[in-house]
Short mmCIF file of C-alpha atoms in Angstrom, two decimals:
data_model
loop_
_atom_site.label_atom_id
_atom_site.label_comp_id
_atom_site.label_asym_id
_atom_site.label_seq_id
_atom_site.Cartn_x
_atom_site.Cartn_y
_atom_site.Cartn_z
CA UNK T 1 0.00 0.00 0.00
CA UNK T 2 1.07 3.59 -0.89
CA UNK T 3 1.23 6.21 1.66
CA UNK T 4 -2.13 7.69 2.22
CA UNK T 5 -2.77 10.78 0.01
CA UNK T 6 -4.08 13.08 2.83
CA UNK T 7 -6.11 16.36 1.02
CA UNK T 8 -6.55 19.26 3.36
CA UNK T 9 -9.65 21.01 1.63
CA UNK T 10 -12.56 20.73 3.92
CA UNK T 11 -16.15 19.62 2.05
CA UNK T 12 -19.00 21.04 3.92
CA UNK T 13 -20.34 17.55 2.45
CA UNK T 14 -19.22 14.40 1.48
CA UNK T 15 -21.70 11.83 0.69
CA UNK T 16 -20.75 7.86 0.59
CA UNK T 17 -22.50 6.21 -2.39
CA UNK T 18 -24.02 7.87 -5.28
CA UNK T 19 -27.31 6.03 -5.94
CA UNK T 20 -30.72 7.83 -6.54
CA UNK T 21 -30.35 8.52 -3.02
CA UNK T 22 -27.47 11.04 -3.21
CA UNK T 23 -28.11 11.67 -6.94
CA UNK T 24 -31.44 13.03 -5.63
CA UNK T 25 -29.39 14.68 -3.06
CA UNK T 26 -27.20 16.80 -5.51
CA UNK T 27 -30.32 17.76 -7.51
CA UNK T 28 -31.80 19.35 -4.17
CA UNK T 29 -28.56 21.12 -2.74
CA UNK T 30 -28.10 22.66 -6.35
CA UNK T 31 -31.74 23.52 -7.02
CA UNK T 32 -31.50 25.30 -3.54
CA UNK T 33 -28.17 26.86 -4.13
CA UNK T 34 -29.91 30.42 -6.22
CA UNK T 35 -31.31 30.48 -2.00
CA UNK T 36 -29.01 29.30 0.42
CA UNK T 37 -25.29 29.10 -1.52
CA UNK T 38 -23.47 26.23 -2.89
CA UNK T 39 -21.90 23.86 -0.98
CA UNK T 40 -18.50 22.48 -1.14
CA UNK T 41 -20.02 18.74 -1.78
CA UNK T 42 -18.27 15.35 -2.51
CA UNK T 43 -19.75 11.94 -3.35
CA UNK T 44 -17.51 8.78 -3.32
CA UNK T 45 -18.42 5.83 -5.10
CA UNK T 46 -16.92 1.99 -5.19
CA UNK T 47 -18.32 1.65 -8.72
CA UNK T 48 -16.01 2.45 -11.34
CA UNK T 49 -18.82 3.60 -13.66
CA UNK T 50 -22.77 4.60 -12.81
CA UNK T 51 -24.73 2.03 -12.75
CA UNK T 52 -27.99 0.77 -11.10
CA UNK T 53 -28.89 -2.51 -10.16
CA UNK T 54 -26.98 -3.31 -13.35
CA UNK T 55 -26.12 -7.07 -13.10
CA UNK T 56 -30.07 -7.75 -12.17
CA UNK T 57 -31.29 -5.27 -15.39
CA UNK T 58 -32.62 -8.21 -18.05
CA UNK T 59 -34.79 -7.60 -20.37
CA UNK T 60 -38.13 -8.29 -18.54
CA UNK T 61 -37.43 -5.81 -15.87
CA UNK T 62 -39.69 -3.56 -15.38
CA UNK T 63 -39.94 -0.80 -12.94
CA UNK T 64 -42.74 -1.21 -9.72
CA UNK T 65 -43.51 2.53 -9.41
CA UNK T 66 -44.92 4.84 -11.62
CA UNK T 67 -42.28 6.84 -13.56
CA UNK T 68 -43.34 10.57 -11.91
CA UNK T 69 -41.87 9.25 -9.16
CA UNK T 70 -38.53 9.80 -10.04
CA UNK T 71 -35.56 12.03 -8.89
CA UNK T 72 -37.17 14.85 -8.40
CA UNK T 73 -40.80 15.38 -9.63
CA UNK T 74 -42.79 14.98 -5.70
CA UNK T 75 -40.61 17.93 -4.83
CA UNK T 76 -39.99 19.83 -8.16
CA UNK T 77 -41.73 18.69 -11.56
CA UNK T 78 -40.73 21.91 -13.34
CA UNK T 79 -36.78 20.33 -12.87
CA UNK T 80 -34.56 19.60 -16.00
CA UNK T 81 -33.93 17.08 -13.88
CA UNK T 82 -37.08 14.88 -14.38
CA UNK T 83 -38.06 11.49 -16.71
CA UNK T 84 -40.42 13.66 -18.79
CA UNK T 85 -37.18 16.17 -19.65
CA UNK T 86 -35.21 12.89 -19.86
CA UNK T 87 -37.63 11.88 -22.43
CA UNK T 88 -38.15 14.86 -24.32
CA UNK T 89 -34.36 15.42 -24.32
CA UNK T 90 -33.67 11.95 -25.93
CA UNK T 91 -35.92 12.31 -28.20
CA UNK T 92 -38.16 9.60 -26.83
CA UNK T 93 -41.00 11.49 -25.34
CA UNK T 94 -44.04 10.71 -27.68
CA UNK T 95 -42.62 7.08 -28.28
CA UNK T 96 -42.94 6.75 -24.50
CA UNK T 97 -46.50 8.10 -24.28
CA UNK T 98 -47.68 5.68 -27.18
CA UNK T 99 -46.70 3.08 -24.54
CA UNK T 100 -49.64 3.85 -22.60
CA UNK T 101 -47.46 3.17 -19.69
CA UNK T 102 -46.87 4.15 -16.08
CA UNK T 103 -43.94 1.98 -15.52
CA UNK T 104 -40.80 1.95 -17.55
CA UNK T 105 -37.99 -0.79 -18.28
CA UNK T 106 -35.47 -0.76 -15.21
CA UNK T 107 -33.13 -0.53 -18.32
CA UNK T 108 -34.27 2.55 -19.71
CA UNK T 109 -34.60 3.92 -16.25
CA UNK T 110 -31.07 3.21 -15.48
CA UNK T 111 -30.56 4.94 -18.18
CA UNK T 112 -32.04 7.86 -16.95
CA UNK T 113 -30.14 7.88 -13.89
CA UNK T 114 -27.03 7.51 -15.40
CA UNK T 115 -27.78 10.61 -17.23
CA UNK T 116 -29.16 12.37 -14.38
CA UNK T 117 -25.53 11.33 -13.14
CA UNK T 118 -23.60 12.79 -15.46
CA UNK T 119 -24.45 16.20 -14.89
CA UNK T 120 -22.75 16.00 -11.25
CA UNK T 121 -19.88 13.95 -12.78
CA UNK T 122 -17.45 16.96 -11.21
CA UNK T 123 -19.28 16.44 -7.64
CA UNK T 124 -18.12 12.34 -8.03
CA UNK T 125 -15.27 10.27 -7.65
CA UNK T 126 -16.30 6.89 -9.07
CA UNK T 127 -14.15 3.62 -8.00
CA UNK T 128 -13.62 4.66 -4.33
CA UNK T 129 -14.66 2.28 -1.84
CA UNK T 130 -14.92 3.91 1.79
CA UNK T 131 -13.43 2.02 4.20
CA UNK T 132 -13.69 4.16 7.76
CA UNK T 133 -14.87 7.26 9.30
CA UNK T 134 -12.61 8.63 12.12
CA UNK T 135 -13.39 11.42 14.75
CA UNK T 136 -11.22 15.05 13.95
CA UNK T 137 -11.02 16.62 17.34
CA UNK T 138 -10.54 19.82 19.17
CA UNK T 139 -10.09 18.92 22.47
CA UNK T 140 -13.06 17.05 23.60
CA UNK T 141 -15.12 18.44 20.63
CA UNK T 142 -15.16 16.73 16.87
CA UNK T 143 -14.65 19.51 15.01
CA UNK T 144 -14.99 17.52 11.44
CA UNK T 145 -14.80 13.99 10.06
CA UNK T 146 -12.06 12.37 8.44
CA UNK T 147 -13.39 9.81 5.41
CA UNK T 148 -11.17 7.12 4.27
CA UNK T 149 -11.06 5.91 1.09
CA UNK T 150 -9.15 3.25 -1.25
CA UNK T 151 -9.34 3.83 -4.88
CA UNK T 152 -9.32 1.07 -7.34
CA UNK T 153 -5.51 0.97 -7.68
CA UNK T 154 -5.48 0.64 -4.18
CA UNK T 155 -4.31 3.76 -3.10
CA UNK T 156 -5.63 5.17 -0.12
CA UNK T 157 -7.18 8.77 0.21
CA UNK T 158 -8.18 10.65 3.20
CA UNK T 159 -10.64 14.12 3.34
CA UNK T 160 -12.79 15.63 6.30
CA UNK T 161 -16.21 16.93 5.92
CA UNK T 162 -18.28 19.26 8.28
CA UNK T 163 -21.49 16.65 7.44
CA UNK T 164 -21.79 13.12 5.96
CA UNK T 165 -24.41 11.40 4.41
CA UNK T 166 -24.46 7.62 4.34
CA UNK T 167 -26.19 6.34 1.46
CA UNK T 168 -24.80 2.87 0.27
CA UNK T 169 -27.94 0.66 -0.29
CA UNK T 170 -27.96 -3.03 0.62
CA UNK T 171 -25.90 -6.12 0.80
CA UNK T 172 -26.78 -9.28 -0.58
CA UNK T 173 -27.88 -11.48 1.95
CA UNK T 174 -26.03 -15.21 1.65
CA UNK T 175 -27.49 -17.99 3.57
CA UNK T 176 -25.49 -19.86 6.17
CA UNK T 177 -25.49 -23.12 4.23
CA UNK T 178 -23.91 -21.53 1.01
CA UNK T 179 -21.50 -19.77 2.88
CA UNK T 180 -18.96 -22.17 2.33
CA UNK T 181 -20.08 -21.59 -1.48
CA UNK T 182 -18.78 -18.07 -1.42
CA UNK T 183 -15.74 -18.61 -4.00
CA UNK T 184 -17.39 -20.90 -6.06
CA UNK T 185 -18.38 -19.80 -10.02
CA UNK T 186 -21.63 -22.05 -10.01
CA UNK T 187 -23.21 -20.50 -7.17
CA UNK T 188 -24.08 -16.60 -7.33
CA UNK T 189 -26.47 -13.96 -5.87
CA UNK T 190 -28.86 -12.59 -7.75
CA UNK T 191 -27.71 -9.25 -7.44
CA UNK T 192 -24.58 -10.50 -9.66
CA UNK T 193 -27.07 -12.55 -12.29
CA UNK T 194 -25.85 -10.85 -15.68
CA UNK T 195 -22.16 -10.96 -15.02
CA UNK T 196 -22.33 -14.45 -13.64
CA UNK T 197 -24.82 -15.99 -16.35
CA UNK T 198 -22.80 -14.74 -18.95
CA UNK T 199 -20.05 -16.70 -18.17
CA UNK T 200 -21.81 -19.59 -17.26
CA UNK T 201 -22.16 -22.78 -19.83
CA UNK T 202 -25.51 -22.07 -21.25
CA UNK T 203 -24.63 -19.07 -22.89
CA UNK T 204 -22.70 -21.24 -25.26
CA UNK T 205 -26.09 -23.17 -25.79
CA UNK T 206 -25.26 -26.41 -23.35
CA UNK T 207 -27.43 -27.80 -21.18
CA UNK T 208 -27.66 -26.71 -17.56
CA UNK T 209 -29.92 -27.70 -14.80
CA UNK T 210 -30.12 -24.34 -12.38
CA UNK T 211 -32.27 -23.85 -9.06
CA UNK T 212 -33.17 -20.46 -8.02
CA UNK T 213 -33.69 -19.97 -4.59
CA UNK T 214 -36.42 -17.46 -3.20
CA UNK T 215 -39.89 -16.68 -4.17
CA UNK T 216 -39.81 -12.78 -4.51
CA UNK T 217 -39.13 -10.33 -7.28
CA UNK T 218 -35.55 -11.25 -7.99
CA UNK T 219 -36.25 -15.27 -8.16
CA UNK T 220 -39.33 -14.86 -10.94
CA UNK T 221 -37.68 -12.57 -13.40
CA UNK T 222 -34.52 -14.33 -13.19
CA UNK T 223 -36.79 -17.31 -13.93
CA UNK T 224 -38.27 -15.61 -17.10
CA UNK T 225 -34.91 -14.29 -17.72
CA UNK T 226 -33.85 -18.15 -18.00
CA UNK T 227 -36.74 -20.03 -20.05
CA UNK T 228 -37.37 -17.16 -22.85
CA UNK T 229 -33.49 -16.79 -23.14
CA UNK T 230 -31.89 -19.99 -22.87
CA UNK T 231 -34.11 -23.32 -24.17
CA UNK T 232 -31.36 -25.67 -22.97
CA UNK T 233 -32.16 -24.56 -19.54
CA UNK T 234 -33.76 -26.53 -17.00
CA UNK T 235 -34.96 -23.99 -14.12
CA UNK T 236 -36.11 -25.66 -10.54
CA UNK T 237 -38.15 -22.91 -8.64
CA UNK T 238 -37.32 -23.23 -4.06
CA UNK T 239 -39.20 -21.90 -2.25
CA UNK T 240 -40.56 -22.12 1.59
CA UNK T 241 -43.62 -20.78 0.67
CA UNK T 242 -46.54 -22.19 -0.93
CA UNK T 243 -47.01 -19.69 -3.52
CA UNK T 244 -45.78 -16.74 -5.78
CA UNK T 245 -47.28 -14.12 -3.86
CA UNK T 246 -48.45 -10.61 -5.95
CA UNK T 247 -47.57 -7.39 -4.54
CA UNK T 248 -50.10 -5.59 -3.22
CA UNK T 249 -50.02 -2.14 -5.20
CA UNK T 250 -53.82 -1.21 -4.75
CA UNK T 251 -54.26 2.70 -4.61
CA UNK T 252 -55.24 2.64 -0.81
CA UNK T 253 -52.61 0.59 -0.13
CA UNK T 254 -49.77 2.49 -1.99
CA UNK T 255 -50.46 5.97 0.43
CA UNK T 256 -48.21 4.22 2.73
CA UNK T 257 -45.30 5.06 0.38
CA UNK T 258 -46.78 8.65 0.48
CA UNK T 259 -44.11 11.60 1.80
CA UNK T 260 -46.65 12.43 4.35
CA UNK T 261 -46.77 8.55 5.18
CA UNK T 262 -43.70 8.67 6.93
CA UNK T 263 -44.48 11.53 9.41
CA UNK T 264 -47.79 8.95 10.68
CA UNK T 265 -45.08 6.18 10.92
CA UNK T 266 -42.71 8.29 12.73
CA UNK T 267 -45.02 9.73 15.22
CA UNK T 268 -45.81 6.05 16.27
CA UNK T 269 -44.84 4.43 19.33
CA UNK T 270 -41.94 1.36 18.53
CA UNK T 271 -44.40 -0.99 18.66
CA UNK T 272 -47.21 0.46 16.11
CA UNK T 273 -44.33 1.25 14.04
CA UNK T 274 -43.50 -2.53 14.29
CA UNK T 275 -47.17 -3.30 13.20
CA UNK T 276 -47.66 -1.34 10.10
CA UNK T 277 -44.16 -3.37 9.13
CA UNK T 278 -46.04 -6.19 9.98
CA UNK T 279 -48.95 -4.95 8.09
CA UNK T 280 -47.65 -3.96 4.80
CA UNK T 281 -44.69 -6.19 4.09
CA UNK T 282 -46.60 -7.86 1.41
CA UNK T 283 -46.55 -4.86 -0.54
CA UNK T 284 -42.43 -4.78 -1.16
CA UNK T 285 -41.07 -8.37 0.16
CA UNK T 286 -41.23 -11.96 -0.91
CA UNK T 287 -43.89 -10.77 -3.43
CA UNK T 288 -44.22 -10.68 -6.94
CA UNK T 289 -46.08 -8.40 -9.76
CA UNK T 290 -48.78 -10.01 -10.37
CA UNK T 291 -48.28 -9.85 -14.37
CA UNK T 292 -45.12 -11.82 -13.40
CA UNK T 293 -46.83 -14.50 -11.70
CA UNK T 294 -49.20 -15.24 -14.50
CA UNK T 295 -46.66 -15.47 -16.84
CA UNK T 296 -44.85 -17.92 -14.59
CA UNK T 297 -48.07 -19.34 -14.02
CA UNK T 298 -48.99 -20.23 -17.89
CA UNK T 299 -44.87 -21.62 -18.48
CA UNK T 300 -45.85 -24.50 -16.13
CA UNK T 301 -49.40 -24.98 -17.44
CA UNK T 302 -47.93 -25.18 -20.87
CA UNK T 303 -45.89 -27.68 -19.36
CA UNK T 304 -48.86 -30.17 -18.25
CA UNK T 305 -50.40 -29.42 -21.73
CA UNK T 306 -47.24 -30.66 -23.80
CA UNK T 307 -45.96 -33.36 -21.34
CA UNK T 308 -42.74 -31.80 -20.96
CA UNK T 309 -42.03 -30.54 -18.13
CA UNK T 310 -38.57 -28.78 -18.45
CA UNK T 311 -39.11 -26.64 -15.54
CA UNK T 312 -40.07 -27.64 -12.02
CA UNK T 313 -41.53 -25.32 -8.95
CA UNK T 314 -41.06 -26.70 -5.39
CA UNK T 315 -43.07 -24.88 -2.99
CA UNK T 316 -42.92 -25.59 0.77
CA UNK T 317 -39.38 -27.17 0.74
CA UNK T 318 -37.26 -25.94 3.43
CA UNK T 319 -33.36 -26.76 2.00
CA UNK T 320 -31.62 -28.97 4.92
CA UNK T 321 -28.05 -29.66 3.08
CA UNK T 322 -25.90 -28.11 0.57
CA UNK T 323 -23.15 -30.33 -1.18
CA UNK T 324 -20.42 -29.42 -3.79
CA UNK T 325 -19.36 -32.22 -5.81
CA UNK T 326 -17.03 -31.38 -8.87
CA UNK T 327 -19.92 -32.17 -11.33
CA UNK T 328 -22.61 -30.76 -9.26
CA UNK T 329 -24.28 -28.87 -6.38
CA UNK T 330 -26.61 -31.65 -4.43
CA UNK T 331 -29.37 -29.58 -2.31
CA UNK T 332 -31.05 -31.87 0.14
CA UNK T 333 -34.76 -30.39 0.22
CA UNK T 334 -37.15 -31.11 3.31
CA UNK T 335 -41.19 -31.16 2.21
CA UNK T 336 -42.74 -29.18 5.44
CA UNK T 337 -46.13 -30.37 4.83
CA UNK T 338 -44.97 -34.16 5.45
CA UNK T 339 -41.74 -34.07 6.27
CA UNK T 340 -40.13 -36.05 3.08
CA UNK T 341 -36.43 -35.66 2.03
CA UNK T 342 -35.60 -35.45 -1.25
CA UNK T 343 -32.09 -34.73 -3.09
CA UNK T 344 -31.62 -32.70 -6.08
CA UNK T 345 -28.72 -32.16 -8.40
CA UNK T 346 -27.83 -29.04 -10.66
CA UNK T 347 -25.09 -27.28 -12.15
CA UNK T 348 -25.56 -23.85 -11.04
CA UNK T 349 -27.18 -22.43 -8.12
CA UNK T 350 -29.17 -18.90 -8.04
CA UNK T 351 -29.79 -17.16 -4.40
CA UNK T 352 -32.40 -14.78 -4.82
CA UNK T 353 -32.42 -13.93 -1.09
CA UNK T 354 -32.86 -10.03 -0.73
CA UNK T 355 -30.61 -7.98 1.08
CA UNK T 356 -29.65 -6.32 4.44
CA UNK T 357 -28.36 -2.74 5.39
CA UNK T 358 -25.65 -3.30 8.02
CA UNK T 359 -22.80 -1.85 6.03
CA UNK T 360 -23.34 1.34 8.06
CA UNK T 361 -23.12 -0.04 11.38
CA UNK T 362 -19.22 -0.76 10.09
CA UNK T 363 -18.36 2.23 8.59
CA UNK T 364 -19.14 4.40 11.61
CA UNK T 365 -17.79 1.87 14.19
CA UNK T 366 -15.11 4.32 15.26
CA UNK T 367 -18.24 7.48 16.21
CA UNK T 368 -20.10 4.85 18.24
CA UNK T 369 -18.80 6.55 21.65
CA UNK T 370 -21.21 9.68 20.24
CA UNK T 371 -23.82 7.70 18.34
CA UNK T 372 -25.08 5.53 21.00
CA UNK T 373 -27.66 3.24 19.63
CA UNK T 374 -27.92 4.41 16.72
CA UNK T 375 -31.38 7.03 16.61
CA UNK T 376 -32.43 8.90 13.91
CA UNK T 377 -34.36 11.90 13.84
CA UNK T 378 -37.60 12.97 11.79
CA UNK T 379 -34.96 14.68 9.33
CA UNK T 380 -32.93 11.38 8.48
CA UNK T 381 -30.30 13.09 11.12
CA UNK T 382 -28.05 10.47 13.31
CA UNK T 383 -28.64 11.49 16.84
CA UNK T 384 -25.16 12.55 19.27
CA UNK T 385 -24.56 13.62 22.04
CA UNK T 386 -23.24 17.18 21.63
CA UNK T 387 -19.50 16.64 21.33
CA UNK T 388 -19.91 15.70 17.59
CA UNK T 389 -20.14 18.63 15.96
CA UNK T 390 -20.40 17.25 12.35
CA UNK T 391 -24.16 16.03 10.95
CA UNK T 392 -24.44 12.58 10.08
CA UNK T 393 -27.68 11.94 7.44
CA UNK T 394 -28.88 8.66 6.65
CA UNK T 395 -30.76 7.32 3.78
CA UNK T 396 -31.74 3.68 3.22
CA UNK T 397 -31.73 1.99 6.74
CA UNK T 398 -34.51 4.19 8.32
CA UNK T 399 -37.24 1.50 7.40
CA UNK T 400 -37.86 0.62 11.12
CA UNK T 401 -38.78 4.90 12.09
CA UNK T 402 -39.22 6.28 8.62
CA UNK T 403 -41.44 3.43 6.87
CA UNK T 404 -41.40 0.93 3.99
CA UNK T 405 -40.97 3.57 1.78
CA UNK T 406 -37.21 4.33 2.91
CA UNK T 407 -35.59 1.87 1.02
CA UNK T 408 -37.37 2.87 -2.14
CA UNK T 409 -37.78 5.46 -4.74
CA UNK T 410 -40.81 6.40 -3.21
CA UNK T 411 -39.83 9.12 -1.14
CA UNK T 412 -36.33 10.33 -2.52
CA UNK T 413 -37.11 13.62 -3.85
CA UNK T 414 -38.59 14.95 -0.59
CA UNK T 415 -36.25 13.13 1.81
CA UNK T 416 -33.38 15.16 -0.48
CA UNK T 417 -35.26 18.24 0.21
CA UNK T 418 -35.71 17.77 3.84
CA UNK T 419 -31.69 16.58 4.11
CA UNK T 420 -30.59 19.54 2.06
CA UNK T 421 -32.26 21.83 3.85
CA UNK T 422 -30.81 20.45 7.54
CA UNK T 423 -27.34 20.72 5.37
CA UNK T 424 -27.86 23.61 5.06
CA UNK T 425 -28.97 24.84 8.47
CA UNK T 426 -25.87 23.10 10.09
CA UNK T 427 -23.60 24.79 7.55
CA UNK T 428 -24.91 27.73 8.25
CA UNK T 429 -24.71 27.74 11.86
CA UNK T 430 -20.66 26.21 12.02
CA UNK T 431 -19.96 29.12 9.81
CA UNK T 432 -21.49 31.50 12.25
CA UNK T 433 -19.41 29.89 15.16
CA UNK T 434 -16.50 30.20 12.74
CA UNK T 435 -16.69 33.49 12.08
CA UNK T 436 -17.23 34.43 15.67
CA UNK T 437 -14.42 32.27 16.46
CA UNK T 438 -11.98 34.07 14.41
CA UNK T 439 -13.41 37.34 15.56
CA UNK T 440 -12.33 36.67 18.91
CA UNK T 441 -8.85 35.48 18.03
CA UNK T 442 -8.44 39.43 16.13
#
């Protein structure tokens, strides 16, 4: 390892991950700039180019919320910033209404973010992966935050901020009986699927046997994915439940991903909060579009109709035992309605098993003497106890205070409003202090 590049400029803002999130972010600080000032901003990125959800974009994705509810619209639908401008300014605009469509490809919406993206390209350093956040102190008092980063040569890079905002989305959740499984090229997590399937036999036209694991989103358009694109393909659906289950996006329903949702869900005691978790988890996990699930649905009764039943869906199976052999992956299935064993063989192994958000528990490991347990206020704002000067902002793991909607696109246009203008507030008040600081010194 080189010797740490150390940069003494001081951001008023550096934010880790640039997702729709913080892309959302950058819209609002520079939409708000003609009113408050511009910022000295940062965002740092592990990806060495923008991309979102890019391994999981085949063609049958399609977006699960309507397309105004993109980067900026909720807040500001006059922005250059929004999927209508997008649209218009690729030329695509009319093509898009002759859809007759609320909900775009994931593709072309990546596509729109990337663009989005681009026009913040000078705020971004792609390829950085942050490894730690350290404490800069005064005394008793941290006065800013040193960020630590390693780009993709390796080098390590350190800045401070005056606020941070945490922003790097989920990690793929492995389960303990494939852990062993980590290194090996057969097995891979959905959230890798394009990378991994196209280096995987099929793509040369042999035949593979493949099980995909998981009965939500990820697990029935990696399915589709599989029988429209590759005929050699034999696909085995596990699952512990007994059915593809459809997301529930009824109008009523989808008011819980409302901006004005997530003040009723914060103003709840712990326990209601827990309940309307409870409550509305069918309507974003383990579930399926219900479009999806008939098409899944008519594959298998095809199946019965030809007598050929390439595919196979096992509900209810619980998996007991993973084996790696050098020709094959053996996954020893238990039936929970009566207890059966049964062993199954394939070539390739595909864990559609959602995610977790933990990663920022780790990165802010060496604050946790100011952090305490980890509370966050109505304005995404980490709570501290009143040595740490700096403002920590989170976006993504607020899902337990904030509502289902956290963790989506839902909400990101007014969260970015609400987290620019606390930016801005604690900006505004450490220059204050700074000024009178200095004033006292002359």
């Amino acid at each position: 390892m080189n010797q740490a590049i150390k940069l003494s400029e001081i951001h008023d803002l550096i934010g880790i991950g640039f997702g729709p999130s913080n892309i959302a972010l950058a819209i609002a600080l520079e939409e708000m700039s003609s009113k408050y000032g511009s910022l000295k901003t940062l965002y740092l990125d592990k990806q060495k180019n923008y991309s979102w959800h890019g391994n999981t974009l085949s063609t049958q994705s399609e977006l699960q919320i309507s397309f105004l509810k993109d980067l900026v619209s909720l807040r500001n639908p006059t922005s250059r910033y929004s999927f209508v401008n997008y649209l218009h300014e690729h030329g695509r605009l009319i093509d898009f209404i002759n859809l007759g469509t609320f909900y775009p490809c994931r593709m072309e919406f990546n596509d729109y973010l990337r663009w989005v993206a681009s026009h913040f390209s000078s705020q971004c350093r792609y390829g950085e992966q942050v490894i730690g956040i350290e404490p800069q102190k005064n005394g008793q008092q941290v006065e800013t935050l040193r960020v630590i980063s390693h780009d993709s040569e390796g080098q390590e890079i350190v800045r401070s901020t005056r606020s941070l905002v945490v922003s790097v989305g989920g990690t793929p959740i492995i389960p303990e009986l494939f852990e062993g499984l980590r290194g090996d090229s057969r097995v891979s997590h959905h959230s890798h699927y394009l990378q991994w399937i196209s280096m995987q036999p099929c793509i040369a036209g042999k035949a593979m046997r493949i099980a995909i694991i998981g009965g939500g989103q990820s697990a029935a358009e990696a399915f589709i994915d599989l029988n429209d694109s590759f005929p050699n393909v034999q696909v085995d659906m596990i699952l512990r439940g007994s059915a593809l289950k459809p997301a529930d996006d009824s109008p009523f329903v989808n008011e819980i991903f409302s901006p004005a949702f997530t003040d009723v869900m914060f103003h709840q005691s712990e326990a209601d909060r827990q309940r309307l978790l409870e409550e509305y988890h069918n309507t974003n996990y383990s579930v399926v579009d219900i479009d999806l699930i008939e098409r899944i649905y008519g594959i298998f009764y095809r199946q019965k109709v030809s007598g050929n039943q390439r595919h196979a869906f096992r509900c209810l199976r619980q998996i007991e035992k993973v084996d790696a052999n050098p020709n094959d992956i053996a996954l020893t299935l238990c039936n929970t309605t009566n207890g059966d064993i049964e062993t199954h063989y394939y070539d390739a192994v595909i864990l559609a098993t959602g995610y977790e958000r933990q990663e920022h528990h780790q990165l802010l490991a060496q604050l946790q003497e100011y952090l305490g347990d980890f509370r966050i206020s109505r304005n995404y704002r980490l709570l501290a106890d009143e040595r740490l000067k700096p403002a920590i902002f989170m976006q993504g793991v607020c899902q337990s205070s904030h509502g289902l909607s956290d963790t989506l696109l839902s909400v990101l246009p007014v969260r970015a409003e609400e987290i620019a203008s606390s930016i801005h507030e604690v900006i505004g008040k450490t220059s204050v202090v700074e000024v009178e600081h200095l004033e006292s010194v002359n």
